[in-house]
Every structure is written in structure tokens, then in C-alpha cells.
Amino acid sequence: WESYFRDSCRVPCRRCQRVWTSEWDSHGIAPRAHVAMYKACAVSCYDGDLLAAIDAAIDDGVDLLSISIGPESPFPFYYDVIALGAFRAIQKGIFVSCSAGNDGPYPSTVTNDAPWILTVGASTIDREIRATVKLGNNVELHGQSLFQPKDFHPRQPLPIVHPAAISNNESAAVCEKGSLKNIDVKGKIVICHMGQLRIEDKGKEVKDNGGAAMIVFNEQDDGYTTLATANVLPASHISYKDGLVLKNYLISTQSPTATISFQGTLIGKSQPAPQMASFSSRGPSTQSRGILKPDIVGPGTSMSCPHLSGVAALIKSAHPDWSPAAIKSAILTTAYTADLNGNPISTEQNVSATVFDRGSGHVHTLRALNPGLVYDIEPDDYIPYLCGLGYSEQQVRYIVQRKVNCSTPTLIPGAQLNYPTFSMVLGAGDQMTYTRTVTNVGRPFSTYISKVLSPQGVAVKVMPSVIRFKDLNDKASYTVTFTRLENVTRSSIIGQGSLVWNSIGDDGYKVVSTIAVVFV
């Protein structure tokens, strides 16, 4: 590792600091899991430090790695330190989950997209930590704030100041450090545009200049995603739509006022849920179009990855002999794609999310523990896949840490990997056939029947359409042929669907493989 990355490390690799605790938080996903924390980053993350942290964890014999860190942009896997370290981990049977990134909602921003990593996007849940803005015209706007002061009870509504309407300086609009020193904000509620600056930093600038409170409203791209942050003063983060209401109020009166009240944690009030978080990075993957990324979504920001790591820990505990790929398969094929109201999971704009937004869907913990069938992959199975990406033998060797032969007969396209989802690019007249092998982990003497929801403009044929198993751990293979149909009007350059294997009998297994298509 260090010989390869010596030139890219700006500081010498430091041995990682470990902090051991006896148990996970008692309210976590896997409450009896033991946790080891490896300090890999301080102000910045360096390649050598990340690899050292991963290697230390592997040497310590961990069962899972949860990494809420990622590069600023996607890299080829042979130059991606997390992908390299994660491959060594899965060679040792260690499951690896990583955050998809925080560069959404823009397409092809997903990182940590190697197929041996569980790539986790971020979604919301039906919980909010409410901070309600009441305008002078009695209109209420519900936002969020983790800071819930109990002593903020002004006798009168406070005057509102909107720096963006006073200064042409963009830094004042987003309340950057030093931008409010020449604006009278003392004793007032200050309105800050979201922009790229952390909400906590905006609040510090407001407080340092005597502001009494703060309202942060989204830009259009962030839509309905609001964050409960640890503010340094009374504050509320409101949606783009409510921000428009606020701005209309400001221009309707010469003396705008408001108050902010705090209601604490509310369950069931945040609808729709789950919903994609605006910042969650999106697919398609730029490094491997044959693999659907992100894989899955879970609640939280950087916490979405640890949530999925907790689910993986539960599966590992219930099935200690399962490989990392089998655990991932269980999570992906049992996910759900509808919100609590029964509608398709939506984006931050309140429109239906695509497979490149939410992957296979939102994690369903209980179903993942008993998936019925799994798609397994051994570490060496990735070699023909990597060769098929056009990597040289030397580049593949960087990843797998041994000599390989990338001769033509061993190459496979990305979508041929035994992955639990399907992802492909289809041009005019294209027809693609892929093989999958499933392992029975449900019940002996079981039968499954296929059901296909074809993407618009694509014909899908599964052979055979019925698979049978006599014993546990028996395997069965099938092929799927995707044919792009001619003269079919499509509403999007993206096609999405699913292949479902339904078990016959009372066990009720439903094994879902998401289908993603990009039309060119």
C-alpha cells in the first residue's frame, strides 16, 4: 500500500488511534455490537492515513467497516484508497459500507461506488425537531433546529432583517464570516440563504454581530430537505417553498416581524417520509455503468452509513457464515420503495425518486434478516469484472494484491457480475443477456416464480421463469435478456423496473432485483 501511495501522501502515514467501547448505543440498530473507532482524519483526510486505519481494523479482526468518508469526486478503483482498502477487507470476509457522498442532488456524483462496497444514500424519516416561524401576518412556517432553547420568549415579535436585500454582496446573503459587520442586525431575526456554508457557521456570524435569532431558507435545489443542526442561537431551517412565502411576506410590509417557537421532537409530522435528502449523491456511477449505485438509502446524513452498518451487523450475527456479498444482497433485495403513505419514495422536490436517486430503495431491517435467496460473489469473481472495465493487469493487481491474467476469454461486462441489481446502457436495437446465480437461504423444497416489471421501452425475458431448490444452500442460475424496443415513446432517458422472485407457499419470500437502464 505505502509503496503505491508514497507520492500522493502529503504527510507520513500515522498509526491510527483506536478507542474501544463495550457496546453500541443502547438505542442503536445493533445495540449489543462492540465498536472500535479508528481516527483516520483530523482537519483533512490523507490517503495514507485512511489506508492505515482500514489496515489496522482488518488486522484487529473486525467483522464490519463503516466509513462515512469519501473522495471529492469519483476515481478509478485502482486509485481510490477506500476501494483498495475495502477490497482487502472483503478478502478477509469483512463487510464494508460507505456513504454515497454529499454532492446531490446532481447526477453522477456518487462516490465509494466499487461493487464490493455497500454504497449508502441518505433519506429522511417521519421525525423532525421542530422550530416554527410565526410571521407578523400569523402565517406559520415549520422548520427544524437541534438547538431548542427554553428561554427564548420575546415579549413582542422581533423585527426581521434580510441582508441579501440590503447588500449586493453574496457573502452577506449566506451570512459568511465578517459579512454582517456593517449591517444592523442587533436584536433582530436575521434571514440567511442556505448556500454552501454550514448553518452553524451562519449562526455564529449572526450571534457575533448581535442578532437575536436566525431563519435559514433553502435554495431551489435543496427543496424540502431541512436539517436539525446544533445552532448557537435560536434558529429555524425552512424549505425552499416556505422561503418563498417568507420572501413574499417581506415585500408585503415595511416592518416585517416574526417569532420562533420550539416544539421539540415530533413523530409522524414529517410527510412524506422517507424522502431523499437533497445532498445525497446520485447515480449513475461514472466508474462502472454496469453496477447500480447508490445501492440503498437509509435515514440520516453521515449517519445513514452507520445505520446500514448496524443492519449488516444484525445479519452477520444471525448468519455468521454469510459473505459480505450475501449480506449486501439480503439488504438490497428486501428494500422497499414506497413511503409511509404508500406513494413512491420522492426526492427533495416532492417528485418520484428514480433508481439512480434511491438505488434499491429504503432498508427494511426485519426482511433483510430472512431474504429467501441471495446473490453471492467471491472476491476472485471481481477480477474478470475489473479486467472488463479496461483496467490493465497492473491496475487490477493494485486492487487484488496479486498477479492476474486479463486475457479476453475471462473478461465480463460490468452488468454480468452476480450483483443483486441490473444496470445497463441500451442504444437503438441493443439486446443484452446476463446470467445470475442465486443461493437458497430460505427453506428446503422451495419454488420461486419470476415476475417482471419491465422498464418503459424495454422487453425483458427471464429463462427459466421458475426455479426450484431441494436443500438449503442449493444454487440455481437463470438468464435475463433485455431488448430495447423500437418506436416506443419514452418519458425519460432513464428506464427503471424490477425482477421479482416470489416463493410459492406460506413463507412469502419476495426477492426483488432493481433494473436500471440509461438510453443512448
mmCIF file of N, CA, C and O in Angstrom, residues 305-388:
data_model
loop_
_atom_site.group_PDB
_atom_site.id
_atom_site.type_symbol
_atom_site.label_atom_id
_atom_site.label_comp_id
_atom_site.label_asym_id
_atom_site.label_seq_id
_atom_site.Cartn_x
_atom_site.Cartn_y
_atom_site.Cartn_z
ATOM 1 N N CYS A 305 -24.924 5.755 6.686
ATOM 2 C CA CYS A 305 -23.973 4.651 6.543
ATOM 3 C C CYS A 305 -23.880 3.811 7.825
ATOM 4 O O CYS A 305 -24.015 2.584 7.761
ATOM 5 N N PRO A 306 -23.690 4.404 9.015
ATOM 6 C CA PRO A 306 -23.704 3.580 10.225
ATOM 7 C C PRO A 306 -25.027 2.860 10.464
ATOM 8 O O PRO A 306 -25.032 1.760 11.031
ATOM 9 N N HIS A 307 -26.146 3.467 10.070
ATOM 10 C CA HIS A 307 -27.415 2.754 10.208
ATOM 11 C C HIS A 307 -27.383 1.453 9.410
ATOM 12 O O HIS A 307 -27.798 0.388 9.897
ATOM 13 N N LEU A 308 -26.896 1.530 8.175
ATOM 14 C CA LEU A 308 -26.815 0.308 7.355
ATOM 15 C C LEU A 308 -25.759 -0.645 7.883
ATOM 16 O O LEU A 308 -25.909 -1.870 7.787
ATOM 17 N N SER A 309 -24.693 -0.105 8.465
ATOM 18 C CA SER A 309 -23.695 -0.973 9.092
ATOM 19 C C SER A 309 -24.315 -1.742 10.249
ATOM 20 O O SER A 309 -24.005 -2.928 10.465
ATOM 21 N N GLY A 310 -25.204 -1.078 10.996
ATOM 22 C CA GLY A 310 -25.897 -1.763 12.079
ATOM 23 C C GLY A 310 -26.785 -2.880 11.572
ATOM 24 O O GLY A 310 -26.841 -3.969 12.166
ATOM 25 N N VAL A 311 -27.483 -2.630 10.456
ATOM 26 C CA VAL A 311 -28.304 -3.688 9.856
ATOM 27 C C VAL A 311 -27.413 -4.854 9.433
ATOM 28 O O VAL A 311 -27.744 -6.022 9.673
ATOM 29 N N ALA A 312 -26.276 -4.536 8.808
ATOM 30 C CA ALA A 312 -25.351 -5.597 8.401
ATOM 31 C C ALA A 312 -24.842 -6.377 9.610
ATOM 32 O O ALA A 312 -24.655 -7.598 9.535
ATOM 33 N N ALA A 313 -24.629 -5.688 10.739
ATOM 34 C CA ALA A 313 -24.176 -6.368 11.952
ATOM 35 C C ALA A 313 -25.230 -7.363 12.450
ATOM 36 O O ALA A 313 -24.901 -8.472 12.881
ATOM 37 N N LEU A 314 -26.489 -6.972 12.374
ATOM 38 C CA LEU A 314 -27.555 -7.882 12.775
ATOM 39 C C LEU A 314 -27.587 -9.119 11.882
ATOM 40 O O LEU A 314 -27.739 -10.247 12.352
ATOM 41 N N ILE A 315 -27.443 -8.896 10.568
ATOM 42 C CA ILE A 315 -27.447 -10.026 9.635
ATOM 43 C C ILE A 315 -26.245 -10.925 9.885
ATOM 44 O O ILE A 315 -26.351 -12.152 9.896
ATOM 45 N N LYS A 316 -25.078 -10.311 10.108
ATOM 46 C CA LYS A 316 -23.871 -11.079 10.375
ATOM 47 C C LYS A 316 -24.015 -11.918 11.651
ATOM 48 O O LYS A 316 -23.558 -13.070 11.719
ATOM 49 N N SER A 317 -24.668 -11.350 12.659
ATOM 50 C CA SER A 317 -24.890 -12.081 13.890
ATOM 51 C C SER A 317 -25.828 -13.263 13.685
ATOM 52 O O SER A 317 -25.613 -14.345 14.232
ATOM 53 N N ALA A 318 -26.872 -13.047 12.866
ATOM 54 C CA ALA A 318 -27.834 -14.121 12.607
ATOM 55 C C ALA A 318 -27.283 -15.166 11.651
ATOM 56 O O ALA A 318 -27.654 -16.344 11.721
ATOM 57 N N HIS A 319 -26.383 -14.736 10.746
ATOM 58 C CA HIS A 319 -25.841 -15.636 9.721
ATOM 59 C C HIS A 319 -24.325 -15.439 9.643
ATOM 60 O O HIS A 319 -23.804 -14.836 8.701
ATOM 61 N N PRO A 320 -23.582 -15.926 10.635
ATOM 62 C CA PRO A 320 -22.140 -15.649 10.709
ATOM 63 C C PRO A 320 -21.340 -16.216 9.547
ATOM 64 O O PRO A 320 -20.211 -15.773 9.318
ATOM 65 N N ASP A 321 -21.901 -17.190 8.804
ATOM 66 C CA ASP A 321 -21.161 -17.782 7.694
ATOM 67 C C ASP A 321 -21.420 -17.061 6.371
ATOM 68 O O ASP A 321 -20.846 -17.439 5.352
ATOM 69 N N TRP A 322 -22.267 -16.036 6.355
ATOM 70 C CA TRP A 322 -22.563 -15.335 5.105
ATOM 71 C C TRP A 322 -21.401 -14.429 4.706
ATOM 72 O O TRP A 322 -20.760 -13.784 5.555
ATOM 73 N N SER A 323 -21.159 -14.341 3.422
ATOM 74 C CA SER A 323 -20.119 -13.470 2.883
ATOM 75 C C SER A 323 -20.607 -12.022 2.874
ATOM 76 O O SER A 323 -21.817 -11.756 2.985
ATOM 77 N N PRO A 324 -19.687 -11.053 2.716
ATOM 78 C CA PRO A 324 -20.126 -9.662 2.570
ATOM 79 C C PRO A 324 -21.109 -9.465 1.419
ATOM 80 O O PRO A 324 -22.067 -8.694 1.544
ATOM 81 N N ALA A 325 -20.889 -10.155 0.303
ATOM 82 C CA ALA A 325 -21.794 -10.011 -0.844
ATOM 83 C C ALA A 325 -23.181 -10.556 -0.524
ATOM 84 O O ALA A 325 -24.193 -9.990 -0.945
ATOM 85 N N ALA A 326 -23.250 -11.657 0.222
ATOM 86 C CA ALA A 326 -24.550 -12.227 0.591
ATOM 87 C C ALA A 326 -25.305 -11.280 1.524
ATOM 88 O O ALA A 326 -26.525 -11.116 1.405
ATOM 89 N N ILE A 327 -24.584 -10.652 2.452
ATOM 90 C CA ILE A 327 -25.226 -9.689 3.353
ATOM 91 C C ILE A 327 -25.759 -8.508 2.560
ATOM 92 O O ILE A 327 -26.893 -8.048 2.768
ATOM 93 N N LYS A 328 -24.948 -8.014 1.627
ATOM 94 C CA LYS A 328 -25.413 -6.904 0.780
ATOM 95 C C LYS A 328 -26.646 -7.300 -0.016
ATOM 96 O O LYS A 328 -27.631 -6.545 -0.105
ATOM 97 N N SER A 329 -26.627 -8.502 -0.579
ATOM 98 C CA SER A 329 -27.765 -8.979 -1.354
ATOM 99 C C SER A 329 -29.030 -8.998 -0.508
ATOM 100 O O SER A 329 -30.112 -8.571 -0.965
ATOM 101 N N ALA A 330 -28.927 -9.463 0.726
ATOM 102 C CA ALA A 330 -30.090 -9.520 1.611
ATOM 103 C C ALA A 330 -30.667 -8.129 1.838
ATOM 104 O O ALA A 330 -31.891 -7.956 1.888
ATOM 105 N N ILE A 331 -29.800 -7.141 1.970
ATOM 106 C CA ILE A 331 -30.259 -5.767 2.202
ATOM 107 C C ILE A 331 -30.939 -5.197 0.965
ATOM 108 O O ILE A 331 -32.011 -4.581 1.041
ATOM 109 N N LEU A 332 -30.341 -5.430 -0.210
ATOM 110 C CA LEU A 332 -30.856 -4.818 -1.436
ATOM 111 C C LEU A 332 -32.158 -5.455 -1.903
ATOM 112 O O LEU A 332 -33.076 -4.753 -2.341
ATOM 113 N N THR A 333 -32.245 -6.773 -1.830
ATOM 114 C CA THR A 333 -33.404 -7.448 -2.418
ATOM 115 C C THR A 333 -34.640 -7.404 -1.538
ATOM 116 O O THR A 333 -35.711 -7.858 -1.947
ATOM 117 N N THR A 334 -34.506 -6.865 -0.321
ATOM 118 C CA THR A 334 -35.654 -6.776 0.584
ATOM 119 C C THR A 334 -36.052 -5.333 0.875
ATOM 120 O O THR A 334 -36.929 -5.086 1.709
ATOM 121 N N ALA A 335 -35.416 -4.376 0.201
ATOM 122 C CA ALA A 335 -35.710 -2.964 0.446
ATOM 123 C C ALA A 335 -37.117 -2.613 -0.038
ATOM 124 O O ALA A 335 -37.716 -3.329 -0.842
ATOM 125 N N TYR A 336 -37.628 -1.496 0.450
ATOM 126 C CA TYR A 336 -38.943 -1.043 -0.008
ATOM 127 C C TYR A 336 -38.815 0.292 -0.730
ATOM 128 O O TYR A 336 -37.897 1.077 -0.471
ATOM 129 N N THR A 337 -39.757 0.568 -1.630
ATOM 130 C CA THR A 337 -39.664 1.743 -2.498
ATOM 131 C C THR A 337 -40.847 2.690 -2.342
ATOM 132 O O THR A 337 -40.980 3.632 -3.113
ATOM 133 N N ALA A 338 -41.708 2.447 -1.357
ATOM 134 C CA ALA A 338 -42.855 3.313 -1.113
ATOM 135 C C ALA A 338 -42.694 4.024 0.227
ATOM 136 O O ALA A 338 -42.099 3.485 1.170
ATOM 137 N N ASP A 339 -43.222 5.245 0.314
ATOM 138 C CA ASP A 339 -43.173 5.963 1.580
ATOM 139 C C ASP A 339 -44.307 5.501 2.492
ATOM 140 O O ASP A 339 -45.072 4.579 2.152
ATOM 141 N N LEU A 340 -44.437 6.124 3.645
ATOM 142 C CA LEU A 340 -45.414 5.673 4.636
ATOM 143 C C LEU A 340 -46.854 5.895 4.189
ATOM 144 O O LEU A 340 -47.781 5.318 4.765
ATOM 145 N N ASN A 341 -47.033 6.727 3.160
ATOM 146 C CA ASN A 341 -48.367 6.939 2.617
ATOM 147 C C ASN A 341 -48.677 6.011 1.450
ATOM 148 O O ASN A 341 -49.751 6.111 0.846
ATOM 149 N N GLY A 342 -47.732 5.126 1.126
ATOM 150 C CA GLY A 342 -47.939 4.193 0.030
ATOM 151 C C GLY A 342 -47.576 4.736 -1.327
ATOM 152 O O GLY A 342 -47.776 4.061 -2.349
ATOM 153 N N ASN A 343 -47.003 5.933 -1.395
ATOM 154 C CA ASN A 343 -46.580 6.528 -2.665
ATOM 155 C C ASN A 343 -45.100 6.241 -2.899
ATOM 156 O O ASN A 343 -44.356 5.961 -1.956
ATOM 157 N N PRO A 344 -44.643 6.318 -4.154
ATOM 158 C CA PRO A 344 -43.222 6.088 -4.404
ATOM 159 C C PRO A 344 -42.358 7.058 -3.596
ATOM 160 O O PRO A 344 -42.727 8.227 -3.407
ATOM 161 N N ILE A 345 -41.238 6.557 -3.092
ATOM 162 C CA ILE A 345 -40.290 7.435 -2.400
ATOM 163 C C ILE A 345 -39.964 8.609 -3.305
ATOM 164 O O ILE A 345 -39.709 8.447 -4.498
ATOM 165 N N SER A 346 -39.980 9.810 -2.740
ATOM 166 C CA SER A 346 -39.807 11.019 -3.536
ATOM 167 C C SER A 346 -38.450 11.659 -3.277
ATOM 168 O O SER A 346 -37.743 11.334 -2.319
ATOM 169 N N THR A 347 -38.108 12.601 -4.149
ATOM 170 C CA THR A 347 -36.897 13.394 -3.966
ATOM 171 C C THR A 347 -37.215 14.604 -3.109
ATOM 172 O O THR A 347 -38.351 14.813 -2.672
ATOM 173 N N GLU A 348 -36.189 15.423 -2.895
ATOM 174 C CA GLU A 348 -36.364 16.657 -2.133
ATOM 175 C C GLU A 348 -37.321 17.640 -2.816
ATOM 176 O O GLU A 348 -37.783 18.594 -2.203
ATOM 177 N N GLN A 349 -37.643 17.388 -4.102
ATOM 178 C CA GLN A 349 -38.576 18.243 -4.831
ATOM 179 C C GLN A 349 -40.011 17.715 -4.790
ATOM 180 O O GLN A 349 -40.890 18.242 -5.472
ATOM 181 N N ASN A 350 -40.228 16.655 -4.029
ATOM 182 C CA ASN A 350 -41.548 16.018 -3.932
ATOM 183 C C ASN A 350 -42.006 15.399 -5.250
ATOM 184 O O ASN A 350 -43.198 15.352 -5.551
ATOM 185 N N VAL A 351 -41.046 14.919 -6.045
ATOM 186 C CA VAL A 351 -41.352 14.131 -7.234
ATOM 187 C C VAL A 351 -40.751 12.741 -7.035
ATOM 188 O O VAL A 351 -39.822 12.564 -6.242
ATOM 189 N N SER A 352 -41.280 11.751 -7.747
ATOM 190 C CA SER A 352 -40.834 10.377 -7.539
ATOM 191 C C SER A 352 -39.337 10.241 -7.774
ATOM 192 O O SER A 352 -38.804 10.708 -8.786
ATOM 193 N N ALA A 353 -38.660 9.592 -6.850
ATOM 194 C CA ALA A 353 -37.227 9.334 -6.988
ATOM 195 C C ALA A 353 -37.001 8.249 -8.036
ATOM 196 O O ALA A 353 -37.816 7.343 -8.205
ATOM 197 N N THR A 354 -35.886 8.332 -8.747
ATOM 198 C CA THR A 354 -35.512 7.298 -9.689
ATOM 199 C C THR A 354 -34.575 6.301 -9.014
ATOM 200 O O THR A 354 -34.116 6.512 -7.891
ATOM 201 N N VAL A 355 -34.295 5.223 -9.729
ATOM 202 C CA VAL A 355 -33.368 4.225 -9.187
ATOM 203 C C VAL A 355 -31.976 4.798 -8.998
ATOM 204 O O VAL A 355 -31.204 4.292 -8.177
ATOM 205 N N PHE A 356 -31.635 5.848 -9.740
ATOM 206 C CA PHE A 356 -30.318 6.455 -9.578
ATOM 207 C C PHE A 356 -30.295 7.444 -8.412
ATOM 208 O O PHE A 356 -29.235 7.932 -8.038
ATOM 209 N N ASP A 357 -31.454 7.732 -7.846
ATOM 210 C CA ASP A 357 -31.526 8.511 -6.611
ATOM 211 C C ASP A 357 -31.469 7.594 -5.397
ATOM 212 O O ASP A 357 -30.678 7.828 -4.481
ATOM 213 N N ARG A 358 -32.311 6.548 -5.391
ATOM 214 C CA ARG A 358 -32.511 5.748 -4.177
ATOM 215 C C ARG A 358 -32.010 4.325 -4.294
ATOM 216 O O ARG A 358 -32.157 3.525 -3.372
ATOM 217 N N GLY A 359 -31.396 3.935 -5.426
ATOM 218 C CA GLY A 359 -30.902 2.579 -5.566
ATOM 219 C C GLY A 359 -32.034 1.576 -5.471
ATOM 220 O O GLY A 359 -33.100 1.746 -6.070
ATOM 221 N N SER A 360 -31.839 0.538 -4.662
ATOM 222 C CA SER A 360 -32.874 -0.478 -4.498
ATOM 223 C C SER A 360 -34.024 -0.014 -3.619
ATOM 224 O O SER A 360 -35.078 -0.654 -3.583
ATOM 225 N N GLY A 361 -33.843 1.089 -2.899
ATOM 226 C CA GLY A 361 -34.893 1.609 -2.048
ATOM 227 C C GLY A 361 -34.402 1.848 -0.643
ATOM 228 O O GLY A 361 -33.204 1.998 -0.389
ATOM 229 N N HIS A 362 -35.337 1.894 0.294
ATOM 230 C CA HIS A 362 -35.045 2.159 1.704
ATOM 231 C C HIS A 362 -34.908 0.835 2.450
ATOM 232 O O HIS A 362 -35.696 -0.092 2.249
ATOM 233 N N VAL A 363 -33.929 0.742 3.302
ATOM 234 C CA VAL A 363 -33.633 -0.504 4.003
ATOM 235 C C VAL A 363 -34.815 -0.969 4.841
ATOM 236 O O VAL A 363 -35.495 -0.174 5.496
ATOM 237 N N HIS A 364 -35.077 -2.283 4.807
ATOM 238 C CA HIS A 364 -36.116 -2.917 5.620
ATOM 239 C C HIS A 364 -35.416 -3.952 6.500
ATOM 240 O O HIS A 364 -35.132 -5.072 6.069
ATOM 241 N N THR A 365 -35.137 -3.577 7.746
ATOM 242 C CA THR A 365 -34.261 -4.365 8.604
ATOM 243 C C THR A 365 -34.763 -5.788 8.814
ATOM 244 O O THR A 365 -34.008 -6.763 8.664
ATOM 245 N N LEU A 366 -36.016 -5.953 9.166
ATOM 246 C CA LEU A 366 -36.527 -7.280 9.512
ATOM 247 C C LEU A 366 -36.517 -8.205 8.292
ATOM 248 O O LEU A 366 -36.135 -9.379 8.396
ATOM 249 N N ARG A 367 -36.924 -7.718 7.146
ATOM 250 C CA ARG A 367 -36.941 -8.558 5.945
ATOM 251 C C ARG A 367 -35.529 -8.954 5.538
ATOM 252 O O ARG A 367 -35.305 -10.053 5.015
ATOM 253 N N ALA A 368 -34.566 -8.054 5.755
ATOM 254 C CA ALA A 368 -33.190 -8.352 5.362
ATOM 255 C C ALA A 368 -32.606 -9.518 6.146
ATOM 256 O O ALA A 368 -31.676 -10.185 5.681
ATOM 257 N N LEU A 369 -33.136 -9.787 7.321
ATOM 258 C CA LEU A 369 -32.638 -10.901 8.132
ATOM 259 C C LEU A 369 -33.021 -12.260 7.560
ATOM 260 O O LEU A 369 -32.398 -13.273 7.880
ATOM 261 N N ASN A 370 -34.032 -12.290 6.697
ATOM 262 C CA ASN A 370 -34.526 -13.559 6.161
ATOM 263 C C ASN A 370 -34.970 -13.352 4.706
ATOM 264 O O ASN A 370 -36.166 -13.323 4.410
ATOM 265 N N PRO A 371 -33.995 -13.211 3.777
ATOM 266 C CA PRO A 371 -34.335 -12.792 2.411
ATOM 267 C C PRO A 371 -34.830 -13.898 1.495
ATOM 268 O O PRO A 371 -35.364 -13.619 0.420
ATOM 269 N N GLY A 372 -34.616 -15.153 1.854
ATOM 270 C CA GLY A 372 -35.030 -16.262 0.987
ATOM 271 C C GLY A 372 -33.947 -16.703 0.032
ATOM 272 O O GLY A 372 -33.500 -17.851 0.050
ATOM 273 N N LEU A 373 -33.489 -15.788 -0.820
ATOM 274 C CA LEU A 373 -32.408 -16.052 -1.780
ATOM 275 C C LEU A 373 -31.364 -14.951 -1.661
ATOM 276 O O LEU A 373 -31.694 -13.811 -1.323
ATOM 277 N N VAL A 374 -30.110 -15.292 -1.967
ATOM 278 C CA VAL A 374 -29.058 -14.278 -2.026
ATOM 279 C C VAL A 374 -28.231 -14.469 -3.284
ATOM 280 O O VAL A 374 -28.105 -15.577 -3.811
ATOM 281 N N TYR A 375 -27.683 -13.349 -3.749
ATOM 282 C CA TYR A 375 -26.729 -13.335 -4.861
ATOM 283 C C TYR A 375 -25.342 -13.218 -4.250
ATOM 284 O O TYR A 375 -24.996 -12.186 -3.674
ATOM 285 N N ASP A 376 -24.543 -14.264 -4.366
ATOM 286 C CA ASP A 376 -23.239 -14.275 -3.713
ATOM 287 C C ASP A 376 -22.136 -13.967 -4.722
ATOM 288 O O ASP A 376 -22.271 -14.264 -5.926
ATOM 289 N N ILE A 377 -21.060 -13.372 -4.238
ATOM 290 C CA ILE A 377 -19.886 -13.052 -5.046
ATOM 291 C C ILE A 377 -18.647 -13.330 -4.208
ATOM 292 O O ILE A 377 -18.525 -12.832 -3.081
ATOM 293 N N GLU A 378 -17.724 -14.110 -4.749
ATOM 294 C CA GLU A 378 -16.441 -14.351 -4.092
ATOM 295 C C GLU A 378 -15.448 -13.268 -4.525
ATOM 296 O O GLU A 378 -15.573 -12.706 -5.622
ATOM 297 N N PRO A 379 -14.451 -12.957 -3.702
ATOM 298 C CA PRO A 379 -13.504 -11.900 -4.070
ATOM 299 C C PRO A 379 -12.878 -12.087 -5.449
ATOM 300 O O PRO A 379 -12.731 -11.116 -6.200
ATOM 301 N N ASP A 380 -12.524 -13.316 -5.814
ATOM 302 C CA ASP A 380 -11.897 -13.534 -7.115
ATOM 303 C C ASP A 380 -12.862 -13.309 -8.282
ATOM 304 O O ASP A 380 -12.435 -13.127 -9.423
ATOM 305 N N ASP A 381 -14.174 -13.327 -8.015
ATOM 306 C CA ASP A 381 -15.152 -13.071 -9.065
ATOM 307 C C ASP A 381 -15.065 -11.646 -9.589
ATOM 308 O O ASP A 381 -15.562 -11.348 -10.691
ATOM 309 N N TYR A 382 -14.458 -10.765 -8.797
ATOM 310 C CA TYR A 382 -14.338 -9.370 -9.244
ATOM 311 C C TYR A 382 -13.224 -9.188 -10.275
ATOM 312 O O TYR A 382 -13.178 -8.153 -10.952
ATOM 313 N N ILE A 383 -12.317 -10.150 -10.399
ATOM 314 C CA ILE A 383 -11.181 -9.976 -11.304
ATOM 315 C C ILE A 383 -11.622 -9.863 -12.763
ATOM 316 O O ILE A 383 -11.234 -8.899 -13.456
ATOM 317 N N PRO A 384 -12.438 -10.783 -13.307
ATOM 318 C CA PRO A 384 -12.880 -10.598 -14.690
ATOM 319 C C PRO A 384 -13.720 -9.345 -14.870
ATOM 320 O O PRO A 384 -13.704 -8.730 -15.951
ATOM 321 N N TYR A 385 -14.425 -8.944 -13.841
ATOM 322 C CA TYR A 385 -15.178 -7.686 -13.898
ATOM 323 C C TYR A 385 -14.217 -6.497 -14.022
ATOM 324 O O TYR A 385 -14.416 -5.595 -14.854
ATOM 325 N N LEU A 386 -13.170 -6.467 -13.198
ATOM 326 C CA LEU A 386 -12.209 -5.369 -13.246
ATOM 327 C C LEU A 386 -11.467 -5.340 -14.573
ATOM 328 O O LEU A 386 -11.226 -4.270 -15.145
ATOM 329 N N CYS A 387 -11.103 -6.516 -15.070
ATOM 330 C CA CYS A 387 -10.464 -6.566 -16.390
ATOM 331 C C CYS A 387 -11.419 -6.038 -17.460
ATOM 332 O O CYS A 387 -11.007 -5.349 -18.396
ATOM 333 N N GLY A 388 -12.710 -6.351 -17.308
ATOM 334 C CA GLY A 388 -13.706 -5.886 -18.260
ATOM 335 C C GLY A 388 -13.914 -4.388 -18.249
ATOM 336 O O GLY A 388 -14.456 -3.825 -19.210
#
